[in-house]
Amino acid sequence: MSTGDGAPLASRPEHTLRAAAHRAVQASPHYRDLPAGGNGSGSEVDGGADVRAKWADTPFTSAADLLRGGLRMAARTGVTAYASSGTGGSAKPAFFTARDRAATVRRTAAGLVACGVDPGDTLVVAHGFGIWLIGPDFTSAGEELGLRVVPVGKGPGIAHTLALLRELGADVIATSPGYAQRLAALVGPGNAADALGTRMLLLSGETVSGRLRASMRRSWGLDAVHSFYGSAELGHLGCDPAADGSIALTSDLAYEVLTAHGPAGLREGTTGELVVTTLFQEGMPLVRYRTGDLVRLTRVGQKGPVIPLEVRVLGRIAESAVLESGEKLWAWQVEEAVVGAEGITDFRAYVDEVPMERQWFTTGDRLSVRVATQHDRPLTPEAVRRLIAGLREMSLDMSAAVGSIEIELEWCAYDDLVADDGPGKPRRLVDRRDGFPAPAEAPAEAGGAR
């Protein structure tokens, strides 16, 4: 299967994808009730009149289908139901059989081994136990590898967690970037890794940019800062063994990339939304599921039964805003501009419409960025000026849009920064002109990332 210019459309051959769609039809009421012939179900996969239909014509599945479909997404078999609030704050169901759980645990365990976790390590799982199964995944994967596992979660409090880590040891800590930064700040000045006996961080649950990774390495005194990637619906999807932010996607799922022009061939440098098809999922099979994540292909392996892929996860597509100038602003761009500089550990960005009395513009936008710093140290006026200059240089289009956008930056204590976060994962970029942005229905623009 290819796009006509020799580039494959997906990481698996079309006959493998059609077989997966057939299994989804047999297992899930959602797919069984879709119109036959154009969705990977019905006559198309059963060998009927529409066998000439191409995989590229098969409709996508979205998070909205999960939210609307509820139990109809689940197979008619024994399942465990999970729900993650996600970035939007709405409970999104996920259904796993025992075999599904075992498969995602195996994938996580393989990731731990690839990143260099040793059998004698103590693995501290400082994750909430509802985000993508991430807490149970790391816990079960560590147990399967024979590690000593300490599932501290996120409570009852960070000071209590820190005391426990000092007592039991923490060779490897699996947590979110924000929580790891808070742990390092609570340890105090110096090397957090030495204070806790830590040699490796496994970060997940949030996008990890290059600057954030560099900041984490400085605050912890570690080079081994790895990213793990997954979702509530799909479980573990991959990790970066080289600790460079390039996620090696697990090989037992199928992947595509969706751009503004439709499904794209798998070429290095392609940027778009990651699309996943489960091949053997029993509890909730998913066909052409749009993850909502903007990725850039960093490596495309040789063609074969499986095409190895590596991606850089740039962030959530919904976390973007189109400014008056026509520039599309992404949360990851703001993060690249501020996190790590001047000791900044976290941020929230807001876009508002403001009146302007300038040539060509009667209204424009204001980008307001609130930042928190390590140890809650206030920023100097000179640091604020430098950061605002950096925000103006996020992209060439932003530099050209100086007449239509105002940029302001405010320092605040971390507790004040997160006080307004609603349910689910925090939104790093909020467009307040029309309320919170809805999940994107249109695919990401090709080439939208630096």
Short mmCIF file of C-alpha atoms in Angstrom, two decimals:
data_model
loop_
_atom_site.label_atom_id
_atom_site.label_comp_id
_atom_site.label_asym_id
_atom_site.label_seq_id
_atom_site.Cartn_x
_atom_site.Cartn_y
_atom_site.Cartn_z
CA MET A 1 0.00 0.00 0.00
CA SER A 2 1.49 3.35 -1.02
CA THR A 3 0.54 6.91 -1.92
CA GLY A 4 1.42 6.46 -5.57
CA ASP A 5 4.93 7.87 -5.31
CA GLY A 6 6.49 4.86 -3.61
CA ALA A 7 5.89 6.10 -0.04
CA PRO A 8 3.79 3.69 2.05
CA LEU A 9 0.59 5.04 3.54
CA ALA A 10 0.78 3.00 6.75
CA SER A 11 3.37 1.04 8.69
CA ARG A 12 1.62 -2.28 7.90
CA PRO A 13 0.48 -3.80 4.58
CA GLU A 14 -3.11 -3.24 3.54
CA HIS A 15 -4.12 -6.90 3.95
CA THR A 16 -3.00 -6.73 7.61
CA LEU A 17 -5.06 -3.57 8.15
CA ARG A 18 -8.12 -5.11 6.50
CA ALA A 19 -7.82 -8.16 8.74
CA ALA A 20 -7.68 -5.88 11.79
CA ALA A 21 -10.78 -4.03 10.57
CA HIS A 22 -12.56 -7.34 10.10
CA ARG A 23 -11.78 -8.31 13.70
CA ALA A 24 -13.09 -4.94 14.87
CA VAL A 25 -16.36 -5.54 12.99
CA GLN A 26 -16.76 -8.95 14.57
CA ALA A 27 -16.00 -7.70 18.08
CA SER A 28 -17.36 -4.17 18.48
CA PRO A 29 -20.99 -3.01 18.05
CA HIS A 30 -19.71 0.42 16.99
CA TYR A 31 -17.95 -0.89 13.89
CA ARG A 32 -20.55 -3.56 13.15
CA ASP A 33 -23.29 -0.91 12.89
CA LEU A 34 -21.39 1.43 10.58
CA PRO A 35 -22.54 1.45 6.92
CA ALA A 36 -20.88 -1.39 5.04
CA GLY A 37 -18.45 -0.93 2.25
CA GLY A 38 -16.51 2.23 3.08
CA ASN A 39 -15.36 1.87 6.65
CA GLY A 40 -13.21 -1.20 6.81
CA SER A 41 -16.29 -3.26 7.71
CA GLY A 42 -19.15 -5.07 6.05
CA SER A 43 -18.68 -6.11 2.43
CA GLU A 44 -15.25 -4.51 2.17
CA VAL A 45 -13.62 -6.91 4.61
CA ASP A 46 -15.96 -9.84 4.06
CA GLY A 47 -15.04 -10.15 0.39
CA GLY A 48 -18.23 -8.58 -0.96
CA ALA A 49 -18.81 -6.27 -3.92
CA ASP A 50 -16.70 -3.44 -2.54
CA VAL A 51 -13.38 -5.22 -2.25
CA ARG A 52 -11.79 -2.61 -4.54
CA ALA A 53 -12.23 0.09 -1.89
CA LYS A 54 -8.89 1.43 -0.66
CA TRP A 55 -7.78 1.66 2.93
CA ALA A 56 -7.34 5.41 2.36
CA ASP A 57 -11.13 5.66 1.94
CA THR A 58 -11.84 4.04 5.30
CA PRO A 59 -13.31 6.60 7.72
CA PHE A 60 -11.41 7.56 10.84
CA THR A 61 -12.38 6.97 14.46
CA SER A 62 -12.09 9.96 16.79
CA ALA A 63 -12.19 10.64 20.50
CA ALA A 64 -15.71 11.98 19.94
CA ASP A 65 -16.78 8.47 18.92
CA LEU A 66 -15.50 7.15 22.24
CA LEU A 67 -17.27 9.89 24.19
CA ARG A 68 -20.53 9.37 22.31
CA GLY A 69 -20.32 5.62 21.87
CA GLY A 70 -19.58 4.56 25.43
CA LEU A 71 -20.16 0.85 25.84
CA ARG A 72 -20.82 0.43 22.12
CA MET A 73 -17.07 0.77 21.58
CA ALA A 74 -16.43 -2.27 23.77
CA ALA A 75 -16.30 -5.82 22.51
CA ARG A 76 -18.84 -8.32 23.82
CA THR A 77 -16.39 -10.04 26.10
CA GLY A 78 -15.09 -9.72 29.63
CA VAL A 79 -13.37 -6.35 29.98
CA THR A 80 -12.03 -3.96 32.57
CA ALA A 81 -13.24 -0.40 31.97
CA TYR A 82 -10.92 2.54 32.53
CA ALA A 83 -11.61 6.24 32.06
CA SER A 84 -9.18 9.12 31.72
CA SER A 85 -10.27 12.75 31.98
CA GLY A 86 -7.56 13.71 29.51
CA THR A 87 -6.83 17.28 28.50
CA GLY A 88 -10.47 18.17 27.92
CA GLY A 89 -11.76 17.05 31.29
CA SER A 90 -14.41 14.66 29.85
CA ALA A 91 -14.21 11.01 30.87
CA LYS A 92 -13.09 8.96 27.86
CA PRO A 93 -13.71 5.22 28.26
CA ALA A 94 -11.20 2.50 27.50
CA PHE A 95 -11.88 -1.24 27.62
CA PHE A 96 -9.17 -3.88 28.07
CA THR A 97 -9.35 -7.64 28.40
CA ALA A 98 -6.76 -9.46 30.47
CA ARG A 99 -4.87 -10.22 27.26
CA ASP A 100 -4.95 -6.54 26.25
CA ARG A 101 -3.56 -5.53 29.63
CA ALA A 102 -0.84 -8.15 29.36
CA ALA A 103 0.11 -6.82 25.91
CA THR A 104 0.49 -3.19 26.99
CA VAL A 105 2.42 -4.29 30.10
CA ARG A 106 4.79 -6.27 27.85
CA ARG A 107 5.28 -3.19 25.67
CA THR A 108 6.03 -1.06 28.72
CA ALA A 109 8.44 -3.68 30.08
CA ALA A 110 10.25 -3.77 26.73
CA GLY A 111 10.56 0.01 26.94
CA LEU A 112 12.05 -0.18 30.43
CA VAL A 113 14.65 -2.68 29.22
CA ALA A 114 15.43 -0.60 26.13
CA CYS A 115 16.06 2.47 28.31
CA GLY A 116 18.51 0.53 30.51
CA VAL A 117 16.52 -0.39 33.63
CA ASP A 118 18.41 -3.11 35.54
CA PRO A 119 16.90 -6.10 37.43
CA GLY A 120 18.23 -4.80 40.75
CA ASP A 121 16.64 -1.35 40.41
CA THR A 122 13.98 0.16 42.63
CA LEU A 123 11.29 1.63 40.36
CA VAL A 124 9.20 4.42 41.91
CA VAL A 125 5.91 4.99 40.08
CA ALA A 126 4.89 8.55 40.95
CA HIS A 127 2.00 8.74 38.51
CA GLY A 128 -1.69 9.07 39.02
CA PHE A 129 -3.30 5.70 38.41
CA GLY A 130 -5.89 6.78 35.87
CA ILE A 131 -3.96 8.40 33.02
CA TRP A 132 -3.69 5.89 30.12
CA LEU A 133 -3.27 3.09 32.72
CA ILE A 134 0.15 4.64 33.16
CA GLY A 135 0.46 3.90 36.87
CA PRO A 136 -0.67 0.26 36.59
CA ASP A 137 1.37 -0.19 33.39
CA PHE A 138 4.65 0.87 34.98
CA THR A 139 3.87 -1.02 38.19
CA SER A 140 3.01 -4.28 36.46
CA ALA A 141 5.88 -3.97 33.97
CA GLY A 142 8.35 -3.46 36.82
CA GLU A 143 6.98 -6.48 38.66
CA GLU A 144 7.23 -8.58 35.50
CA LEU A 145 10.92 -7.63 35.22
CA GLY A 146 11.57 -8.52 38.85
CA LEU A 147 12.20 -4.95 40.02
CA ARG A 148 11.38 -3.63 43.46
CA VAL A 149 8.38 -1.41 42.71
CA VAL A 150 7.18 1.47 44.89
CA PRO A 151 3.81 2.74 43.53
CA VAL A 152 3.56 6.05 45.41
CA GLY A 153 1.13 7.67 42.97
CA LYS A 154 0.58 11.40 43.57
CA GLY A 155 -0.50 11.36 47.21
CA PRO A 156 -1.06 11.90 50.02
CA GLY A 157 1.36 14.78 49.44
CA ILE A 158 4.63 15.56 47.70
CA ALA A 159 6.52 16.01 51.00
CA HIS A 160 5.33 12.57 52.12
CA THR A 161 6.40 11.11 48.75
CA LEU A 162 9.84 12.69 49.07
CA ALA A 163 10.30 11.25 52.56
CA LEU A 164 9.35 7.81 51.24
CA LEU A 165 11.84 8.08 48.38
CA ARG A 166 14.63 8.99 50.78
CA GLU A 167 13.78 5.98 52.94
CA LEU A 168 13.28 3.31 50.26
CA GLY A 169 15.54 4.60 47.51
CA ALA A 170 14.60 5.56 43.97
CA ASP A 171 16.97 4.26 41.29
CA VAL A 172 14.39 4.92 38.58
CA ILE A 173 11.46 7.34 38.90
CA ALA A 174 8.52 7.17 36.48
CA THR A 175 6.49 10.38 36.69
CA SER A 176 5.29 13.44 34.79
CA PRO A 177 7.68 16.30 33.98
CA GLY A 178 5.79 18.72 36.22
CA TYR A 179 5.90 16.42 39.24
CA ALA A 180 9.59 15.67 38.67
CA GLN A 181 10.32 19.38 38.66
CA ARG A 182 8.45 19.82 41.94
CA LEU A 183 10.37 16.94 43.51
CA ALA A 184 13.67 18.51 42.45
CA ALA A 185 12.60 21.90 43.84
CA LEU A 186 11.58 20.32 47.16
CA VAL A 187 14.94 18.56 47.48
CA GLY A 188 16.48 22.03 47.41
CA PRO A 189 19.67 23.44 45.91
CA GLY A 190 22.10 20.86 44.60
CA ASN A 191 21.79 17.61 42.71
CA ALA A 192 18.38 15.95 43.20
CA ALA A 193 19.64 12.66 41.74
CA ASP A 194 22.45 12.41 44.30
CA ALA A 195 20.09 13.28 47.15
CA LEU A 196 17.68 10.47 46.24
CA GLY A 197 20.10 7.98 44.69
CA THR A 198 18.35 8.31 41.33
CA ARG A 199 20.05 7.37 38.06
CA MET A 200 17.14 7.58 35.60
CA LEU A 201 13.90 9.51 35.01
CA LEU A 202 11.06 8.11 32.90
CA LEU A 203 8.75 10.96 31.90
CA SER A 204 5.25 10.60 30.50
CA GLY A 205 1.79 12.13 30.61
CA GLU A 206 2.99 15.45 29.13
CA THR A 207 4.95 16.49 26.07
CA VAL A 208 8.69 16.80 26.73
CA SER A 209 10.38 19.41 24.54
CA GLY A 210 14.11 19.67 24.03
CA ARG A 211 14.39 22.66 26.36
CA LEU A 212 12.30 20.98 29.04
CA ARG A 213 14.50 17.88 28.82
CA ALA A 214 17.62 20.05 29.19
CA SER A 215 16.07 21.78 32.21
CA MET A 216 15.25 18.43 33.81
CA ARG A 217 18.80 17.21 33.27
CA ARG A 218 20.17 20.30 34.98
CA SER A 219 17.83 20.18 37.97
CA TRP A 220 18.38 16.44 38.51
CA GLY A 221 22.00 16.16 37.42
CA LEU A 222 21.10 13.29 35.06
CA ASP A 223 21.65 12.44 31.42
CA ALA A 224 19.23 9.48 31.47
CA VAL A 225 15.94 11.35 31.03
CA HIS A 226 13.67 9.23 28.84
CA SER A 227 10.18 9.86 27.46
CA PHE A 228 7.39 7.26 27.38
CA TYR A 229 4.37 7.82 25.14
CA GLY A 230 0.89 6.32 25.28
CA SER A 231 -2.80 6.97 25.78
CA ALA A 232 -5.71 5.74 27.86
CA GLU A 233 -7.31 4.10 24.83
CA LEU A 234 -4.22 2.40 23.43
CA GLY A 235 -1.86 1.84 26.34
CA HIS A 236 1.90 2.07 25.80
CA LEU A 237 2.88 3.30 22.32
CA GLY A 238 6.63 3.81 22.56
CA CYS A 239 9.64 5.37 24.27
CA ASP A 240 12.95 7.07 23.45
CA PRO A 241 15.81 4.72 24.43
CA ALA A 242 18.39 7.29 23.27
CA ALA A 243 16.89 9.95 25.61
CA ASP A 244 16.76 12.36 22.68
CA GLY A 245 12.98 12.80 22.39
CA SER A 246 12.60 10.59 19.30
CA ILE A 247 9.93 8.02 20.22
CA ALA A 248 10.40 4.53 18.76
CA LEU A 249 6.82 3.38 18.22
CA THR A 250 5.97 -0.16 19.30
CA SER A 251 5.69 -2.58 16.38
CA ASP A 252 2.45 -4.39 17.27
CA LEU A 253 0.18 -1.55 16.18
CA ALA A 254 -0.25 0.13 12.79
CA TYR A 255 0.41 3.84 12.22
CA GLU A 256 -0.40 6.56 9.70
CA VAL A 257 0.09 10.33 9.62
CA LEU A 258 -2.80 12.63 8.71
CA THR A 259 -2.11 16.12 7.34
CA ALA A 260 -4.36 18.92 6.07
CA HIS A 261 -4.17 17.29 2.64
CA GLY A 262 -5.21 13.85 3.88
CA PRO A 263 -3.19 10.75 4.76
CA ALA A 264 0.48 11.34 4.01
CA GLY A 265 3.14 8.94 2.86
CA LEU A 266 5.57 7.84 5.54
CA ARG A 267 8.54 10.11 4.88
CA GLU A 268 11.01 11.50 7.36
CA GLY A 269 10.10 15.09 8.21
CA THR A 270 6.36 14.65 7.61
CA THR A 271 4.32 16.46 10.26
CA GLY A 272 0.70 15.69 11.10
CA GLU A 273 -1.68 13.84 13.39
CA LEU A 274 -0.74 10.32 14.47
CA VAL A 275 -3.36 7.74 13.49
CA VAL A 276 -3.33 4.25 15.06
CA THR A 277 -5.06 0.99 14.16
CA THR A 278 -5.01 -1.79 16.74
CA LEU A 279 -4.19 -5.19 15.27
CA PHE A 280 -5.10 -7.57 18.08
CA GLN A 281 -6.98 -5.48 20.66
CA GLU A 282 -9.91 -7.46 22.09
CA GLY A 283 -11.67 -5.16 24.56
CA MET A 284 -11.90 -2.08 22.35
CA PRO A 285 -10.48 -2.52 18.84
CA LEU A 286 -9.85 0.81 17.10
CA VAL A 287 -9.65 1.38 13.34
CA ARG A 288 -7.82 4.47 12.08
CA TYR A 289 -8.04 6.14 15.47
CA ARG A 290 -7.02 9.80 15.47
CA THR A 291 -4.92 10.33 18.57
CA GLY A 292 -5.13 14.13 18.52
CA ASP A 293 -1.32 14.28 18.83
CA LEU A 294 0.82 16.32 16.46
CA VAL A 295 3.97 14.39 15.53
CA ARG A 296 6.90 14.69 13.18
CA LEU A 297 8.42 11.55 11.63
CA THR A 298 12.10 11.48 12.58
CA ARG A 299 12.93 8.01 11.23
CA VAL A 300 11.23 5.71 8.73
CA GLY A 301 12.78 2.25 8.52
CA GLN A 302 12.96 -0.14 5.60
CA LYS A 303 9.76 -1.38 3.98
CA GLY A 304 8.60 -4.82 5.03
CA PRO A 305 5.84 -6.55 6.99
CA VAL A 306 6.47 -3.86 9.63
CA ILE A 307 7.99 -0.43 8.93
CA PRO A 308 9.82 0.81 12.05
CA LEU A 309 8.88 4.40 12.86
CA GLU A 310 10.25 7.04 15.19
CA VAL A 311 8.39 10.28 15.89
CA ARG A 312 8.83 13.43 17.89
CA VAL A 313 5.59 14.22 19.73
CA LEU A 314 5.01 17.97 19.43
CA GLY A 315 1.82 18.24 21.50
CA ARG A 316 -1.94 18.19 21.30
CA ILE A 317 -3.51 19.53 18.11
CA ALA A 318 -6.33 21.11 20.12
CA GLU A 319 -3.78 23.20 22.00
CA SER A 320 -3.29 25.77 19.26
CA ALA A 321 -4.72 29.12 18.24
CA VAL A 322 -4.97 30.97 14.93
CA LEU A 323 -4.00 34.60 15.50
CA GLU A 324 -5.37 37.67 13.69
CA SER A 325 -2.27 37.68 11.51
CA GLY A 326 -3.07 34.15 10.29
CA GLU A 327 -0.18 32.65 12.25
CA LYS A 328 -1.01 29.34 13.94
CA LEU A 329 0.44 29.26 17.43
CA TRP A 330 1.11 25.94 19.17
CA ALA A 331 1.63 25.20 22.85
CA TRP A 332 4.91 23.44 22.05
CA GLN A 333 6.24 26.64 20.44
CA VAL A 334 5.61 28.60 23.63
CA GLU A 335 7.27 25.83 25.65
CA GLU A 336 10.35 25.85 23.43
CA ALA A 337 10.61 29.62 23.89
CA VAL A 338 10.38 29.76 27.68
CA VAL A 339 10.86 26.46 29.53
CA GLY A 340 14.38 26.00 30.85
CA ALA A 341 15.35 29.63 30.29
CA GLU A 342 15.79 31.67 33.49
CA GLY A 343 14.98 28.53 35.51
CA ILE A 344 11.38 28.31 34.23
CA THR A 345 9.77 24.95 34.96
CA ASP A 346 6.12 25.37 33.90
CA PHE A 347 3.81 27.79 32.09
CA ARG A 348 0.25 28.55 31.02
CA ALA A 349 -0.43 30.67 27.92
CA TYR A 350 -3.65 32.53 27.08
CA VAL A 351 -4.77 34.27 23.88
CA ASP A 352 -7.24 37.17 24.16
CA GLU A 353 -8.61 39.65 21.63
CA VAL A 354 -7.75 43.30 22.34
CA PRO A 355 -8.56 46.60 20.57
CA MET A 356 -5.69 48.25 18.71
CA GLU A 357 -5.17 51.71 17.24
CA ARG A 358 -2.45 50.88 14.77
CA GLN A 359 -2.19 51.13 11.03
CA TRP A 360 -3.97 48.19 9.37
CA PHE A 361 -5.27 46.80 12.69
CA THR A 362 -8.39 47.70 14.70
CA THR A 363 -8.28 44.50 16.77
CA GLY A 364 -5.46 42.16 17.55
CA ASP A 365 -4.39 39.46 19.96
CA ARG A 366 -2.68 39.41 23.30
CA LEU A 367 -0.54 36.44 24.24
CA SER A 368 -0.30 36.30 28.03
CA VAL A 369 2.19 33.79 29.43
CA ARG A 370 2.33 32.97 33.13
CA VAL A 371 5.46 31.13 34.24
CA ALA A 372 6.74 29.41 37.36
CA THR A 373 10.41 28.98 38.20
CA GLN A 374 12.52 26.49 40.08
CA HIS A 375 12.38 27.14 43.83
CA ASP A 376 9.76 29.86 43.07
CA ARG A 377 12.45 32.46 42.43
CA PRO A 378 11.01 35.72 41.00
CA LEU A 379 12.15 36.88 37.58
CA THR A 380 14.09 40.09 37.20
CA PRO A 381 12.78 42.80 34.81
CA GLU A 382 15.69 42.05 32.48
CA ALA A 383 14.80 38.34 32.42
CA VAL A 384 11.20 39.24 31.52
CA ARG A 385 12.44 41.39 28.63
CA ARG A 386 14.63 38.57 27.35
CA LEU A 387 11.77 36.08 27.51
CA ILE A 388 9.35 38.37 25.70
CA ALA A 389 11.96 38.81 22.96
CA GLY A 390 12.22 35.02 22.76
CA LEU A 391 8.46 34.67 22.43
CA ARG A 392 8.50 37.12 19.52
CA GLU A 393 11.03 34.90 17.77
CA MET A 394 9.03 31.66 18.15
CA SER A 395 8.65 31.58 14.38
CA LEU A 396 9.20 33.78 11.35
CA ASP A 397 5.47 34.46 11.14
CA MET A 398 5.39 35.61 14.77
CA SER A 399 8.27 37.97 14.05
CA ALA A 400 6.30 39.42 11.13
CA ALA A 401 3.13 39.76 13.22
CA VAL A 402 4.48 42.31 15.70
CA GLY A 403 1.87 44.83 14.60
CA SER A 404 -1.09 42.61 15.47
CA ILE A 405 -0.09 40.90 18.70
CA GLU A 406 0.84 42.03 22.16
CA ILE A 407 2.96 39.76 24.34
CA GLU A 408 3.09 39.95 28.09
CA LEU A 409 4.77 37.68 30.61
CA GLU A 410 4.08 37.28 34.32
CA TRP A 411 5.97 35.31 36.95
CA CYS A 412 4.01 33.56 39.70
CA ALA A 413 4.54 30.88 42.32
CA TYR A 414 3.90 27.33 41.09
CA ASP A 415 0.90 26.80 43.38
CA ASP A 416 -0.75 29.92 41.96
CA LEU A 417 0.01 28.83 38.40
CA VAL A 418 -1.80 25.50 38.75
CA ALA A 419 -4.61 26.77 40.99
CA ASP A 420 -6.90 27.48 38.04
CA ASP A 421 -6.36 24.15 36.29
CA GLY A 422 -9.61 22.31 35.77
CA PRO A 423 -10.14 18.55 35.69
CA GLY A 424 -7.86 16.44 33.56
CA LYS A 425 -4.45 17.36 32.23
CA PRO A 426 -3.62 21.06 32.36
CA ARG A 427 -4.08 23.05 29.15
CA ARG A 428 -0.84 24.82 28.32
CA LEU A 429 -2.41 27.09 25.68
CA VAL A 430 -5.97 28.39 26.07
CA ASP A 431 -7.72 30.48 23.42
CA ARG A 432 -10.05 32.67 25.49
CA ARG A 433 -11.52 34.48 22.50
CA ASP A 434 -14.05 31.70 21.97
CA GLY A 435 -13.72 29.72 25.18
CA PHE A 436 -11.69 26.51 25.45
CA PRO A 437 -10.77 25.07 22.05
CA ALA A 438 -12.73 21.99 21.03
CA PRO A 439 -10.90 18.84 19.90
CA ALA A 440 -9.71 19.44 16.36
CA GLU A 441 -11.88 17.96 13.62
CA ALA A 442 -9.54 19.09 10.86
CA PRO A 443 -6.13 17.44 10.66
CA ALA A 444 -2.97 19.32 11.50
CA GLU A 445 -1.34 21.40 8.83
CA ALA A 446 1.59 19.76 7.12
CA GLY A 447 4.89 21.40 7.89
CA GLY A 448 3.40 23.21 10.87
CA ALA A 449 6.31 22.33 13.14
CA ARG A 450 9.81 23.66 13.21
#
